[in-house]
CSV table of C-alpha atoms and ligand atoms in Angstrom, one decimal:
chain,number,residue,atom,x,y,z
A,1,MET,CA,-34.6,-43.2,-40.4
A,2,ALA,CA,-30.6,-43.9,-39.0
A,3,THR,CA,-27.6,-44.8,-41.8
A,4,ILE,CA,-24.2,-45.2,-40.4
A,5,GLY,CA,-21.5,-44.2,-42.5
A,6,LEU,CA,-17.3,-44.8,-41.8
A,7,ARG,CA,-15.0,-42.9,-43.6
A,8,GLY,CA,-10.6,-43.6,-43.8
A,9,VAL,CA,-11.3,-44.2,-39.7
A,10,ARG,CA,-8.2,-45.0,-38.1
A,11,LYS,CA,-7.6,-46.2,-34.7
A,12,VAL,CA,-3.9,-46.5,-33.3
A,13,PHE,CA,-3.6,-47.1,-29.6
A,14,PRO,CA,-0.6,-45.7,-27.4
A,15,GLY,CA,1.7,-48.7,-28.0
A,16,GLY,CA,1.3,-48.3,-31.7
A,17,SER,CA,-0.9,-51.3,-32.5
A,18,ILE,CA,-3.0,-50.2,-35.3
A,19,ALA,CA,-6.4,-51.4,-34.6
A,20,LEU,CA,-8.0,-50.3,-37.5
A,21,ASP,CA,-6.3,-49.2,-40.8
A,22,GLN,CA,-8.6,-46.7,-43.2
A,23,VAL,CA,-11.8,-48.3,-42.3
A,24,ASP,CA,-15.1,-47.6,-45.0
A,25,LEU,CA,-18.3,-48.5,-44.2
A,26,ASP,CA,-21.7,-47.6,-44.8
A,27,VAL,CA,-25.1,-49.0,-42.8
A,28,ALA,CA,-28.0,-48.5,-44.3
A,29,ASP,CA,-31.3,-47.5,-42.6
A,30,GLY,CA,-32.9,-50.7,-41.0
A,31,GLU,CA,-30.1,-52.5,-42.5
A,32,LEU,CA,-28.3,-55.7,-40.2
A,33,MET,CA,-24.8,-55.2,-41.1
A,34,VAL,CA,-22.4,-58.3,-39.5
A,35,LEU,CA,-19.3,-57.7,-39.0
A,36,VAL,CA,-17.2,-61.0,-38.7
A,37,GLY,CA,-13.5,-61.7,-38.5
A,38,PRO,CA,-10.7,-63.5,-36.3
A,39,SER,CA,-9.8,-62.7,-32.9
A,40,GLY,CA,-7.7,-59.4,-33.1
A,41,CYS,CA,-9.2,-58.0,-36.2
A,42,GLY,CA,-10.6,-54.8,-34.7
A,43,LYS,CA,-14.4,-55.3,-34.5
A,44,SER,CA,-15.2,-54.2,-31.2
A,45,THR,CA,-12.9,-51.0,-32.0
A,46,LEU,CA,-15.0,-50.1,-34.7
A,47,LEU,CA,-18.1,-50.7,-32.6
A,48,ARG,CA,-17.3,-48.6,-29.7
A,49,ILE,CA,-15.8,-45.6,-32.0
A,50,ILE,CA,-19.5,-45.6,-33.7
A,51,ALA,CA,-21.0,-45.8,-30.2
A,52,GLY,CA,-18.8,-43.0,-28.9
A,53,LEU,CA,-16.5,-45.2,-26.1
A,54,GLU,CA,-13.4,-44.8,-28.3
A,55,GLU,CA,-12.0,-41.6,-30.4
A,56,PRO,CA,-10.8,-42.7,-33.5
A,57,THR,CA,-6.8,-41.4,-34.4
A,58,ALA,CA,-8.1,-40.4,-38.0
A,59,GLY,CA,-11.3,-40.6,-40.0
A,60,THR,CA,-15.1,-39.8,-39.9
A,61,LEU,CA,-18.1,-40.7,-38.6
A,62,TYR,CA,-21.4,-39.7,-40.1
A,63,LEU,CA,-24.8,-40.3,-38.8
A,64,ASP,CA,-27.6,-39.6,-41.0
A,65,ASP,CA,-25.6,-38.4,-43.2
A,66,GLU,CA,-24.4,-35.5,-40.5
A,67,ASP,CA,-20.3,-35.5,-39.1
A,68,ALA,CA,-21.0,-36.9,-35.7
A,69,THR,CA,-17.8,-37.3,-34.8
A,70,ASP,CA,-17.7,-35.2,-31.8
A,71,PHE,CA,-21.1,-35.9,-30.6
A,72,THR,CA,-21.5,-37.3,-27.3
A,73,PRO,CA,-22.5,-41.3,-26.6
A,74,GLN,CA,-26.0,-39.2,-25.7
A,75,GLN,CA,-26.0,-37.2,-28.8
A,76,ARG,CA,-25.7,-40.4,-30.9
A,77,GLN,CA,-28.5,-42.2,-29.6
A,78,VAL,CA,-26.6,-45.3,-29.9
A,79,ALA,CA,-27.4,-48.5,-27.2
A,80,MET,CA,-24.6,-51.2,-27.4
A,81,VAL,CA,-24.8,-54.5,-25.8
A,82,PHE,CA,-21.2,-55.4,-25.2
A,83,GLN,CA,-19.3,-58.7,-25.5
A,84,SER,CA,-19.6,-59.8,-22.0
A,85,PHE,CA,-23.1,-58.3,-21.4
A,86,ALA,CA,-23.4,-57.4,-17.8
A,87,LEU,CA,-26.1,-56.7,-15.8
A,88,TYR,CA,-26.3,-54.9,-12.6
A,89,PRO,CA,-26.1,-57.8,-10.0
A,90,HIS,CA,-27.6,-55.5,-7.4
A,91,MET,CA,-30.7,-54.9,-9.6
A,92,THR,CA,-33.9,-57.1,-10.7
A,93,ALA,CA,-34.5,-57.6,-14.5
A,94,ALA,CA,-36.7,-54.3,-14.4
A,95,ASP,CA,-34.4,-52.9,-13.1
A,96,ASN,CA,-31.8,-53.5,-15.2
A,97,ILE,CA,-33.9,-52.9,-18.2
A,98,GLY,CA,-35.6,-49.4,-16.8
A,99,PHE,CA,-31.7,-48.3,-15.8
A,100,PRO,CA,-31.3,-46.4,-19.5
A,101,LEU,CA,-34.8,-44.7,-18.6
A,102,ARG,CA,-34.2,-43.7,-15.2
A,103,VAL,CA,-31.0,-41.7,-16.1
A,104,SER,CA,-32.8,-40.3,-18.5
A,105,GLY,CA,-34.9,-39.2,-15.8
A,106,LEU,CA,-38.1,-40.6,-17.0
A,107,PRO,CA,-40.9,-41.0,-14.5
A,108,PRO,CA,-41.6,-44.0,-13.0
A,109,GLU,CA,-45.1,-44.8,-14.5
A,110,GLU,CA,-44.0,-44.2,-17.7
A,111,ARG,CA,-40.8,-46.2,-17.0
A,112,HIS,CA,-42.6,-49.5,-16.3
A,113,GLU,CA,-44.8,-48.8,-19.1
A,114,LEU,CA,-41.8,-48.9,-21.6
A,115,VAL,CA,-40.0,-51.8,-19.4
A,116,VAL,CA,-43.3,-54.1,-19.5
A,117,GLU,CA,-43.4,-53.0,-23.7
A,118,SER,CA,-40.2,-54.0,-24.3
A,119,ALA,CA,-39.8,-57.6,-22.0
A,120,THR,CA,-42.8,-58.4,-23.1
A,121,ALA,CA,-41.5,-57.9,-26.8
A,122,LEU,CA,-38.5,-60.0,-25.9
A,123,GLY,CA,-40.5,-62.8,-24.2
A,124,VAL,CA,-39.2,-62.3,-20.5
A,125,GLN,CA,-42.1,-60.9,-18.7
A,126,GLU,CA,-42.1,-63.4,-16.3
A,127,LEU,CA,-38.8,-62.8,-15.0
A,128,LEU,CA,-38.8,-58.6,-14.3
A,129,GLU,CA,-38.7,-58.9,-10.7
A,130,ARG,CA,-35.9,-61.7,-10.9
A,131,TRP,CA,-32.4,-61.1,-10.0
A,132,PRO,CA,-29.7,-61.6,-12.4
A,133,LYS,CA,-28.1,-64.5,-10.5
A,134,GLN,CA,-31.4,-66.2,-10.8
A,135,MET,CA,-32.1,-66.3,-14.2
A,136,SER,CA,-29.8,-68.2,-16.8
A,137,GLY,CA,-28.1,-67.4,-19.6
A,138,GLY,CA,-30.4,-66.8,-22.4
A,139,GLN,CA,-32.9,-65.3,-19.7
A,140,ARG,CA,-30.1,-62.9,-19.0
A,141,GLN,CA,-29.1,-62.3,-22.7
A,142,ARG,CA,-32.7,-61.5,-23.1
A,143,ILE,CA,-32.5,-58.9,-20.6
A,144,ALA,CA,-29.5,-57.2,-21.8
A,145,MET,CA,-31.0,-56.8,-25.1
A,146,GLY,CA,-34.1,-55.4,-23.7
A,147,ARG,CA,-32.1,-53.1,-22.3
A,148,ALA,CA,-31.1,-51.8,-25.2
A,149,LEU,CA,-33.9,-51.9,-26.8
A,150,VAL,CA,-36.3,-49.9,-24.4
A,151,ARG,CA,-34.5,-46.0,-24.9
A,152,ASP,CA,-36.2,-46.9,-28.7
A,153,PRO,CA,-32.6,-46.3,-29.7
A,154,ARG,CA,-31.5,-45.5,-33.8
A,155,ILE,CA,-29.0,-47.8,-34.2
A,156,LEU,CA,-28.2,-50.9,-31.9
A,157,LEU,CA,-24.6,-52.5,-31.8
A,158,LEU,CA,-24.2,-55.9,-30.7
A,159,ASP,CA,-20.7,-56.8,-29.9
A,160,GLU,CA,-21.0,-60.9,-29.5
A,161,PRO,CA,-23.8,-61.1,-27.7
A,162,LEU,CA,-24.4,-64.6,-27.9
A,163,SER,CA,-20.4,-65.1,-27.2
A,164,ASN,CA,-21.0,-67.2,-23.8
A,165,LEU,CA,-24.2,-69.1,-24.2
A,166,ASP,CA,-24.4,-73.1,-25.7
A,167,SER,CA,-24.7,-73.7,-29.1
A,168,GLY,CA,-28.5,-74.8,-29.1
A,169,LEU,CA,-29.1,-71.8,-27.1
A,170,ARG,CA,-27.1,-69.7,-29.6
A,171,SER,CA,-28.8,-70.7,-32.4
A,172,GLU,CA,-32.5,-70.2,-31.0
A,173,LEU,CA,-31.1,-66.2,-29.9
A,174,ARG,CA,-29.8,-65.6,-33.0
A,175,ALA,CA,-33.2,-66.5,-34.6
A,176,GLU,CA,-34.8,-64.4,-32.1
A,177,ILE,CA,-32.4,-61.3,-32.5
A,178,SER,CA,-33.5,-61.6,-36.3
A,179,SER,CA,-36.7,-61.2,-36.5
A,180,THR,CA,-36.9,-58.6,-33.1
A,181,VAL,CA,-34.3,-56.3,-35.1
A,182,ARG,CA,-36.4,-56.9,-38.2
A,183,SER,CA,-39.6,-56.3,-36.9
A,184,SER,CA,-37.9,-53.1,-35.2
A,185,GLY,CA,-36.3,-51.8,-38.2
A,186,ILE,CA,-34.0,-50.2,-36.3
A,187,THR,CA,-30.4,-50.2,-38.2
A,188,THR,CA,-28.3,-52.8,-36.4
A,189,VAL,CA,-24.2,-53.6,-36.5
A,190,TYR,CA,-23.9,-57.2,-35.1
A,191,VAL,CA,-20.3,-58.4,-34.2
A,192,THR,CA,-19.2,-61.7,-33.8
A,193,HIS,CA,-16.1,-64.4,-35.1
A,194,ASP,CA,-18.8,-66.9,-35.5
A,195,GLN,CA,-18.8,-67.4,-39.8
A,196,THR,CA,-21.9,-69.4,-39.3
A,197,GLU,CA,-23.8,-67.0,-36.6
A,198,ALA,CA,-22.8,-64.0,-40.1
A,199,LEU,CA,-24.1,-66.0,-43.0
A,200,THR,CA,-27.4,-67.0,-41.3
A,201,LEU,CA,-28.3,-63.3,-39.4
A,202,ALA,CA,-26.7,-60.9,-41.8
A,203,ASP,CA,-28.0,-58.5,-44.6
A,204,ARG,CA,-24.3,-57.5,-45.5
A,205,ILE,CA,-21.4,-58.9,-43.9
A,206,ALA,CA,-18.1,-56.9,-43.6
A,207,VAL,CA,-15.0,-59.5,-43.4
A,208,MET,CA,-12.8,-57.8,-41.2
A,209,ARG,CA,-8.7,-58.6,-41.3
A,210,GLY,CA,-5.7,-57.0,-39.3
A,211,GLY,CA,-7.8,-54.1,-38.5
A,212,SER,CA,-9.5,-53.8,-42.7
A,213,ILE,CA,-12.6,-54.5,-44.2
A,214,GLU,CA,-11.4,-57.2,-46.4
A,215,ASP,CA,-14.8,-57.7,-48.2
A,216,ILE,CA,-18.5,-56.4,-48.0
A,217,GLY,CA,-21.8,-57.6,-49.6
A,218,THR,CA,-24.7,-59.8,-48.8
A,219,PRO,CA,-23.9,-63.1,-47.7
A,220,GLY,CA,-24.5,-65.1,-50.9
A,221,ARG,CA,-22.1,-62.6,-52.4
A,222,VAL,CA,-19.4,-62.8,-50.4
A,223,TYR,CA,-19.5,-66.3,-50.0
A,224,ASP,CA,-19.7,-67.1,-53.7
A,225,LYS,CA,-17.7,-64.6,-54.8
A,226,PRO,CA,-15.1,-64.0,-51.7
A,227,ALA,CA,-12.6,-61.1,-52.9
A,228,THR,CA,-9.8,-62.5,-51.2
A,229,ILE,CA,-8.5,-66.1,-50.3
A,230,PHE,CA,-8.3,-65.0,-46.6
A,231,VAL,CA,-12.1,-64.3,-47.1
A,232,ALA,CA,-12.7,-67.5,-49.0
A,233,ALA,CA,-10.7,-69.6,-46.3
A,234,PHE,CA,-12.9,-67.8,-43.3
A,235,LEU,CA,-16.6,-68.6,-44.5
A,236,GLY,CA,-17.5,-72.2,-45.0
A,237,THR,CA,-17.3,-75.7,-43.2
A,238,PRO,CA,-16.2,-77.3,-43.9
A,239,ARG,CA,-12.9,-75.1,-44.8
A,240,ILE,CA,-12.6,-74.4,-48.5
A,241,ASN,CA,-10.1,-76.4,-50.3
A,242,LEU,CA,-6.9,-74.6,-52.0
A,243,PHE,CA,-4.5,-75.7,-54.0
A,244,GLU,CA,-1.9,-74.7,-56.5
A,245,ALA,CA,-2.1,-75.3,-60.2
A,246,TRP,CA,0.3,-73.7,-63.0
A,247,VAL,CA,-2.1,-72.4,-66.4
A,248,TRP,CA,-1.8,-73.6,-69.6
A,249,ASN,CA,-3.2,-72.5,-72.6
A,250,THR,CA,-4.3,-74.4,-75.5
A,251,VAL,CA,-5.3,-72.1,-78.0
A,252,ASP,CA,-7.8,-74.0,-79.7
A,253,SER,CA,-9.7,-75.6,-77.1
A,254,HIS,CA,-9.4,-74.7,-73.1
A,255,VAL,CA,-6.9,-73.7,-70.6
A,256,SER,CA,-5.6,-75.9,-69.0
A,257,LEU,CA,-4.8,-75.6,-64.5
A,258,ARG,CA,-2.5,-78.6,-63.1
A,259,ILE,CA,-2.9,-79.4,-59.7
A,260,GLY,CA,0.1,-81.7,-59.0
A,261,GLU,CA,0.0,-84.2,-61.7
A,262,GLN,CA,-4.2,-84.3,-62.7
A,263,THR,CA,-5.3,-81.6,-64.8
A,264,ILE,CA,-9.2,-80.1,-65.1
A,265,ALA,CA,-9.6,-78.0,-68.5
A,266,LEU,CA,-12.3,-75.0,-68.5
A,267,PRO,CA,-13.2,-74.3,-72.5
A,268,TRP,CA,-12.7,-71.5,-73.9
A,269,GLN,CA,-17.0,-70.7,-73.3
A,270,ASP,CA,-16.2,-70.5,-70.2
A,271,PRO,CA,-15.6,-66.6,-69.5
A,272,ARG,CA,-13.4,-67.4,-65.9
A,273,ALA,CA,-11.0,-68.8,-68.8
A,274,ARG,CA,-10.3,-65.1,-70.9
A,275,GLN,CA,-8.5,-64.0,-67.6
A,276,LEU,CA,-7.1,-67.5,-66.6
A,277,ALA,CA,-5.2,-67.4,-70.1
A,278,HIS,CA,-3.2,-64.3,-68.8
A,279,TYR,CA,-1.7,-66.5,-66.7
A,280,HIS,CA,-0.6,-68.9,-69.1
A,281,GLY,CA,3.0,-70.8,-67.6
A,282,GLU,CA,2.4,-69.1,-64.3
A,283,ARG,CA,1.0,-70.3,-61.0
A,284,VAL,CA,-2.4,-69.4,-59.6
A,285,ILE,CA,-4.4,-70.8,-56.3
A,286,VAL,CA,-7.4,-72.6,-57.1
A,287,GLY,CA,-10.2,-72.7,-54.8
A,288,VAL,CA,-13.0,-75.2,-53.9
A,289,ARG,CA,-15.7,-76.0,-51.9
A,290,ALA,CA,-16.5,-79.7,-50.1
A,291,GLU,CA,-19.9,-78.9,-52.5
A,292,ALA,CA,-18.5,-78.4,-55.8
A,293,LEU,CA,-17.3,-83.0,-55.5
A,294,VAL,CA,-18.9,-85.3,-56.6
A,295,SER,CA,-17.8,-88.7,-56.0
A,296,LEU,CA,-18.6,-90.3,-59.4
A,297,ALA,CA,-18.2,-94.1,-60.5
A,298,GLU,CA,-17.1,-93.2,-63.5
A,299,PRO,CA,-14.0,-90.6,-64.7
A,300,LEU,CA,-15.7,-87.7,-66.9
A,301,PRO,CA,-13.5,-85.8,-69.1
A,302,ASP,CA,-11.5,-82.7,-68.1
A,303,CYS,CA,-13.2,-81.9,-65.0
A,304,THR,CA,-12.3,-85.5,-62.5
A,305,ILE,CA,-9.1,-85.8,-60.1
A,306,ARG,CA,-8.6,-88.7,-58.4
A,307,GLY,CA,-7.7,-89.2,-55.0
A,308,ARG,CA,-6.8,-91.6,-52.4
A,309,VAL,CA,-9.7,-91.4,-49.0
A,310,ARG,CA,-6.8,-90.8,-46.3
A,311,TYR,CA,-10.1,-91.4,-43.5
A,312,LEU,CA,-13.1,-90.4,-43.1
A,313,GLU,CA,-15.5,-88.6,-40.5
A,314,HIS,CA,-19.5,-89.7,-40.1
A,315,HIS,CA,-21.8,-86.8,-39.2
A,316,GLY,CA,-24.3,-88.5,-39.3
A,317,HIS,CA,-26.3,-86.8,-42.5
A,318,GLU,CA,-23.0,-86.9,-44.1
A,319,SER,CA,-19.8,-88.1,-43.8
A,320,LEU,CA,-16.7,-85.9,-44.8
A,321,ALA,CA,-13.7,-87.6,-46.9
A,322,PHE,CA,-10.1,-86.5,-46.4
A,323,VAL,CA,-8.4,-87.3,-49.8
A,324,ASP,CA,-5.3,-87.1,-51.0
A,325,ILE,CA,-4.8,-85.9,-54.9
A,326,GLY,CA,-1.0,-85.7,-54.8
A,327,ALA,CA,-1.0,-81.9,-54.9
A,328,ALA,CA,0.2,-78.9,-52.6
A,329,GLY,CA,-2.4,-77.8,-50.4
A,330,ILE,CA,-2.6,-74.3,-49.7
A,331,GLU,CA,-2.7,-73.1,-45.8
A,332,ILE,CA,-4.2,-70.2,-44.6
A,333,ASP,CA,-3.4,-68.0,-41.5
A,334,LEU,CA,-6.6,-66.9,-40.1
A,335,ALA,CA,-5.7,-65.5,-37.1
A,336,PRO,CA,-3.0,-63.3,-38.7
A,337,PRO,CA,-1.5,-61.1,-35.9
A,338,PRO,CA,-2.7,-57.6,-35.5
A,339,ALA,CA,-0.9,-54.8,-37.5
A,340,THR,CA,1.8,-52.3,-36.3
A,341,LYS,CA,2.2,-51.1,-40.1
A,342,PRO,CA,0.2,-49.7,-42.2
A,343,LYS,CA,-1.2,-52.2,-44.9
A,344,HIS,CA,-2.3,-51.2,-48.7
A,345,PHE,CA,-4.3,-54.1,-49.6
A,346,ARG,CA,-4.8,-52.7,-53.5
A,347,HIS,CA,-1.6,-53.2,-55.0
A,348,ARG,CA,0.3,-55.4,-52.0
A,349,PRO,CA,3.2,-57.2,-52.8
A,350,VAL,CA,3.9,-60.9,-52.8
A,351,THR,CA,5.7,-60.8,-49.5
A,352,THR,CA,2.7,-59.2,-47.3
A,353,MET,CA,0.5,-62.0,-48.0
A,354,ARG,CA,3.2,-64.7,-47.0
A,355,GLY,CA,2.5,-64.2,-43.5
A,356,VAL,CA,-1.3,-65.0,-44.5
A,357,TRP,CA,-1.2,-68.2,-46.7
A,358,LYS,CA,1.7,-71.2,-46.8
A,359,ARG,CA,2.3,-73.5,-49.4
A,360,ILE,CA,2.0,-77.0,-47.5
A,361,THR,CA,5.2,-78.8,-48.6
A,362,GLY,CA,6.9,-81.7,-48.2
A,363,THR,CA,3.6,-83.3,-46.2
A,364,GLN,CA,2.1,-84.8,-49.8
A,365,PRO,CA,3.3,-87.6,-51.9
A,366,ALA,CA,3.7,-86.7,-55.4
A,367,GLU,CA,1.5,-89.6,-56.1
A,368,PRO,CA,-1.7,-90.9,-54.6
A,369,GLN,CA,0.3,-93.8,-52.3
A,370,ASP,CA,-1.5,-97.5,-52.6
A,371,GLN,CA,-1.7,-97.9,-48.6
A,372,PRO,CA,-2.8,-95.6,-46.3
A,373,ASP,CA,-0.7,-93.2,-44.9
A,374,SER,CA,-0.5,-94.3,-41.3
A,375,THR,CA,1.7,-91.9,-40.3
A,376,LEU,CA,-0.7,-89.1,-39.6
A,377,PRO,CA,-0.7,-88.9,-35.6
A,378,ALA,CA,-3.7,-89.8,-34.2
A,379,THR,CA,-3.6,-86.4,-32.2
A,380,ALA,CA,-3.3,-84.2,-35.6
A,381,GLY,CA,-5.6,-81.2,-35.5
A,382,ARG,CA,-8.2,-81.1,-37.4
A,383,HIS,CA,-7.2,-77.8,-39.7
A,384,GLN,CA,-3.6,-79.8,-39.7
A,385,LYS,CA,-5.0,-82.9,-41.8
A,386,ARG,CA,-7.6,-80.6,-43.6
A,387,SER,CA,-5.2,-78.2,-44.8
A,388,SER,CA,-2.8,-81.0,-46.2
A,389,GLY,CA,-6.0,-82.9,-48.4
A,390,LEU,CA,-8.8,-82.2,-49.8
A,391,VAL,CA,-11.6,-82.2,-48.0
A,392,MET,CA,-15.5,-83.4,-49.9
A,393,ARG,CA,-19.2,-84.7,-49.0
A,394,LEU,CA,-20.2,-88.2,-49.1
A,395,PRO,CA,-23.8,-89.7,-48.2
A,396,PRO,CA,-23.7,-91.0,-44.7
A,397,ASN,CA,-23.7,-94.6,-46.0
A,398,VAL,CA,-21.6,-94.7,-48.9
A,399,GLN,CA,-19.0,-97.7,-49.0
A,400,VAL,CA,-15.9,-95.7,-48.8
A,401,SER,CA,-13.5,-96.7,-46.3
A,402,ALA,CA,-9.6,-95.5,-46.2
A,403,GLY,CA,-7.4,-96.6,-48.9
A,404,ASP,CA,-10.4,-96.0,-51.6
A,405,THR,CA,-9.2,-94.4,-54.4
A,406,LEU,CA,-12.3,-92.0,-55.4
A,407,ASN,CA,-13.1,-90.5,-59.2
A,408,ILE,CA,-13.8,-86.7,-57.7
A,409,GLY,CA,-16.4,-84.7,-60.3
A,410,VAL,CA,-15.6,-81.2,-60.0
A,411,ARG,CA,-18.3,-79.0,-60.9
A,412,ARG,CA,-16.3,-76.0,-62.7
A,413,GLU,CA,-18.5,-73.2,-62.3
A,414,LEU,CA,-18.3,-73.3,-58.5
A,415,LEU,CA,-14.1,-73.0,-58.5
A,416,HIS,CA,-12.6,-69.9,-57.5
A,417,PHE,CA,-9.5,-68.3,-58.2
A,418,PHE,CA,-6.6,-66.3,-56.7
A,419,ASP,CA,-3.8,-64.6,-57.9
A,420,LEU,CA,-0.6,-65.6,-55.5
A,421,ARG,CA,-1.5,-62.4,-53.7
A,422,GLY,CA,-4.5,-63.8,-52.5
A,423,ASP,CA,-6.6,-61.5,-54.7
A,424,ARG,CA,-9.6,-62.7,-56.4
A,425,ILE,CA,-9.2,-63.5,-60.5
A,426,ASP,CA,-12.4,-62.3,-62.4
A,427,ALA,CA,-12.7,-59.1,-63.1
A,428,GLY,CA,-16.2,-57.0,-62.5
A,429,PHE,CA,-16.9,-59.3,-59.8
A,430,ARG,CA,-18.3,-56.6,-57.1
B,1,ATP,N1,-7.2,-49.9,-25.4
B,1,ATP,C1,-6.8,-50.9,-25.8
B,1,ATP,N2,-5.0,-50.4,-25.8
B,1,ATP,C2,-4.4,-51.0,-26.8
B,1,ATP,N3,-4.1,-51.9,-27.3
B,1,ATP,C3,-6.3,-52.3,-27.9
B,1,ATP,C4,-7.1,-51.9,-27.0
B,1,ATP,N4,-8.1,-52.2,-27.5
B,1,ATP,C5,-7.9,-53.3,-28.5
B,1,ATP,N5,-6.4,-53.4,-28.8
B,1,ATP,C6,-5.9,-53.7,-29.6
B,1,ATP,O1,-6.6,-53.7,-31.0
B,1,ATP,C7,-6.6,-54.6,-31.6
B,1,ATP,C8,-8.2,-54.6,-32.3
B,1,ATP,O2,-8.8,-55.3,-31.1
B,1,ATP,P1,-10.6,-55.3,-30.6
B,1,ATP,O3,-11.2,-55.6,-29.6
B,1,ATP,O4,-11.3,-54.7,-31.6
B,1,ATP,O5,-10.5,-56.3,-31.7
B,1,ATP,P2,-11.7,-57.8,-32.1
B,1,ATP,O6,-11.5,-57.7,-33.1
B,1,ATP,O7,-13.2,-57.3,-31.0
B,1,ATP,O8,-11.4,-59.2,-31.0
B,1,ATP,P3,-12.2,-60.0,-30.4
B,1,ATP,O9,-12.2,-61.4,-31.3
B,1,ATP,O10,-11.1,-61.1,-29.5
B,1,ATP,O11,-12.7,-59.7,-29.6
B,1,ATP,C9,-6.0,-56.0,-30.9
B,1,ATP,O12,-4.9,-56.4,-31.4
B,1,ATP,C10,-6.1,-55.1,-29.7
B,1,ATP,O13,-5.1,-56.1,-28.8
B,2,MG,MG1,-13.9,-58.0,-29.7
């Protein structure tokens, strides 16, 4: 039994940088909680506070409902694998794994037994006599995991444990970590900046930004109903399409969403139409992921937008089409600078969101053009290109070329709506 509770945790480093601001977090017994967010958002600091390697400026840490804020790292019985997992180079794999047991004074025979048991569980029993320099990155990572698990800690903290590995090995070890952690039933907090890793591993995800937790929930909930546009943009590839839309209520039938020169209608039967109706005559932000879009032979009324293909990206199993729909896109700054002032998330004024999203203006023609746009530099970064159009998936061998006009069917039930502060519009989703 091991639970973690953080209440109002704040960390201000000397010099005034606010690494964490009023963080509340509960991790259940045996849960695999993944902290995800861009570089500098405070993930490692939060982990180090749980481990007792960093002292919070304010707030309380509970372990098993007991106030553990002033416990030493040893009292907490927490094991941590660091961001740059370092093995002792002058020790064999066996000595590296057994090191925490030696420090705690366990006799050599018992130590050896536990080391072998731990190495066997991780499939590295043949490597026990090797030196770190004789092992691959993946093998060293397994030894580091063994060293963390050998003490049978009540909590396991993993700080980007796979970041030094290539992508093939990363997904292999990800599956191994997941099964090791789940079969041991150990309460685990796993830090990553990789959203795919977060979505595939977690029981629950906490998405962090600028020292705060912006959203928390199961991977499915956070992906399907992101609390803010930042969370919507952080999770998922290709990145969610975000457009500004004017809302207009047509009392007897539907709510219109005007995106550029085109309109999507939400019938009143859709419960979200009632929420959107409050924005009559105002702007909202519409989010639409690639999986909500489909190319149609003929337009369907009220849920089709037309666009011109700017270019295609072939990925083997699918192609991504970058389509101009003649509307202003919204670009999200996924790595805002760290906070130096406190933030108030629930009632933030519009101006505080200015650094987070901006409208792309001047890059979009009012109407789709007839000719492909040759002004886009070939070296333009992916992010730059994607943010100024709409991205959709097409089957791999589809007969579509740059310059073609598409009828794009929108699965309206998969649309996301945000207000201009970036908060999700549809009450009661949490
Ligand atoms: N010892 C320190 N002194 C001053 N500022 C620090 C210190 N450690 C971290 N910070 C700052 O606190 C913020 C959060 O840092 P932290 O290492 O927790 O981020 P992170 O989310 O783990 O980032 P990354 O993904 O790059 O590892 C950053 O702005 C960082 O510069
Ligand atoms: Mg870090």
